[in-house]
Amino acid sequence: MVHLKPLKRSNPQDAEVPDKYYAKAVGNGVTDLHRLAHLIANQSTVRKADCLAVLQALQHNISDELGQGRIVKLGDFGTFQVGVRSNGVDTEEEVSQNLVKSAHLNFRPGRDFQSLLKTLSYKLVG
């Protein structure tokens, strides 16, 4: 169940418009690599230490591949890709790496996660 809280926001394009409230998804705890390794070990014949080693190697290799500019596809899980935000310039010739303001990760969920997103349930929390 996804927890929601009300969030009051103003309209940045029109300060005269009254503020509105929106639903904002909030975290309900954290699951780290150790917890994932524990869960996987309980669902298989693989020991927690082995699961943790594989998950840490996966994390390391995804990071390395993204650092090389590669798109990382993890089957039905989804796809990771580096994206950037940059300043705009008038001509194509002016584009350079110096325009990059920041980098971020894009995640495109696979089919299973897309299906999950369509069937989520929600709970308003105070």
Coordinates of C-alpha atoms in Angstrom, one line a residue:
M1 CA 0.0 0.0 0.0
V2 CA 1.4 3.4 -1.0
H3 CA 1.1 6.1 1.6
L4 CA -0.1 9.6 0.6
K5 CA 0.1 13.0 2.3
P6 CA -1.6 16.2 1.2
L7 CA 0.9 18.8 -0.2
K8 CA 0.0 22.4 -0.7
R9 CA 1.5 24.0 -3.8
S10 CA 1.2 27.4 -5.4
N11 CA 1.0 28.0 -9.2
P12 CA 4.4 29.3 -10.2
Q13 CA 2.9 30.7 -13.4
D14 CA 0.2 32.7 -11.6
A15 CA 0.8 33.9 -8.1
E16 CA -2.8 35.3 -7.9
V17 CA -4.4 31.8 -8.2
P18 CA -5.2 30.2 -4.8
D19 CA -2.9 27.4 -3.7
K20 CA -4.1 23.9 -4.3
Y21 CA -3.6 20.6 -2.5
Y22 CA -2.1 17.6 -4.2
A23 CA -1.6 13.9 -3.1
K24 CA 2.1 13.2 -2.6
A25 CA 3.5 9.6 -2.2
V26 CA 5.6 9.3 0.9
G27 CA 8.0 6.5 1.9
N28 CA 6.9 3.8 4.2
G29 CA 10.2 2.5 5.4
V30 CA 13.4 1.5 3.6
T31 CA 14.6 -1.8 2.1
D32 CA 18.4 -2.0 1.6
L33 CA 20.6 -4.7 0.0
H34 CA 20.8 -6.7 3.3
R35 CA 17.0 -6.9 3.5
L36 CA 16.8 -7.9 -0.1
A37 CA 19.4 -10.6 0.4
H38 CA 17.5 -11.9 3.4
L39 CA 14.2 -12.0 1.5
I40 CA 15.8 -13.8 -1.5
A41 CA 17.6 -16.3 0.7
N42 CA 14.3 -17.1 2.4
Q43 CA 12.7 -17.8 -1.1
S44 CA 15.5 -19.9 -2.4
T45 CA 18.3 -22.4 -1.5
V46 CA 20.9 -19.6 -1.8
R47 CA 22.5 -18.3 1.5
K48 CA 22.0 -14.7 2.5
A49 CA 25.8 -14.0 2.2
D50 CA 25.8 -15.3 -1.4
C51 CA 22.7 -13.2 -2.3
L52 CA 24.3 -10.1 -0.8
A53 CA 27.5 -10.7 -2.8
V54 CA 25.5 -11.0 -6.0
L55 CA 23.4 -7.9 -5.3
Q56 CA 26.6 -5.9 -4.5
A57 CA 28.2 -7.1 -7.7
L58 CA 25.1 -6.1 -9.6
Q59 CA 25.1 -2.7 -8.1
H60 CA 28.8 -2.2 -8.9
N61 CA 28.4 -3.4 -12.4
I62 CA 25.3 -1.3 -13.2
S63 CA 27.2 1.8 -11.9
D64 CA 30.2 1.0 -14.1
E65 CA 28.1 0.4 -17.2
L66 CA 26.1 3.6 -16.7
G67 CA 29.4 5.4 -16.2
Q68 CA 30.5 4.2 -19.7
G69 CA 27.3 5.7 -21.1
R70 CA 25.6 2.4 -21.7
I71 CA 21.9 1.7 -21.2
V72 CA 21.4 -1.1 -18.7
K73 CA 18.5 -3.4 -19.4
L74 CA 17.6 -5.8 -16.6
G75 CA 15.0 -7.9 -18.3
D76 CA 11.5 -7.6 -17.0
F77 CA 12.8 -5.4 -14.1
G78 CA 13.4 -2.4 -16.4
T79 CA 16.0 -0.2 -18.0
F80 CA 18.4 2.4 -16.5
Q81 CA 20.0 5.2 -18.5
V82 CA 21.9 8.4 -17.6
G83 CA 20.2 11.6 -18.5
V84 CA 21.5 15.2 -18.2
R85 CA 20.1 18.7 -17.7
S86 CA 21.9 21.4 -19.7
N87 CA 21.8 25.1 -20.5
G88 CA 20.4 26.0 -23.9
V89 CA 22.4 27.6 -26.7
D90 CA 21.4 29.1 -30.1
T91 CA 23.3 26.8 -32.4
E92 CA 24.3 23.2 -32.7
E93 CA 28.0 24.1 -32.9
E94 CA 27.8 25.7 -29.5
V95 CA 26.8 22.5 -27.8
S96 CA 29.5 21.0 -25.6
Q97 CA 29.9 19.1 -22.3
N98 CA 30.4 22.4 -20.5
L99 CA 26.6 23.0 -20.9
V100 CA 25.7 20.1 -18.6
K101 CA 24.3 21.4 -15.3
S102 CA 23.5 18.0 -13.7
A103 CA 23.1 14.3 -14.4
H104 CA 20.3 12.0 -13.2
L105 CA 19.2 8.4 -13.7
N106 CA 16.2 7.6 -15.9
F107 CA 14.4 4.3 -15.0
R108 CA 11.9 2.8 -17.4
P109 CA 10.0 0.0 -15.7
G110 CA 9.5 -3.4 -17.4
R111 CA 6.1 -4.9 -18.0
D112 CA 5.7 -6.4 -14.5
F113 CA 6.3 -3.1 -12.9
Q114 CA 4.1 -1.3 -15.3
S115 CA 1.3 -3.7 -14.4
L116 CA 2.0 -3.1 -10.7
L117 CA 1.7 0.7 -11.1
K118 CA -1.8 0.1 -12.6
T119 CA -3.0 -1.9 -9.6
L120 CA -1.6 -0.1 -6.6
S121 CA -3.7 0.7 -3.6
Y122 CA -3.3 3.9 -1.6
K123 CA -3.8 5.1 2.0
L124 CA -3.9 8.7 3.2
V125 CA -1.7 9.1 6.3
G126 CA -1.5 12.1 8.6

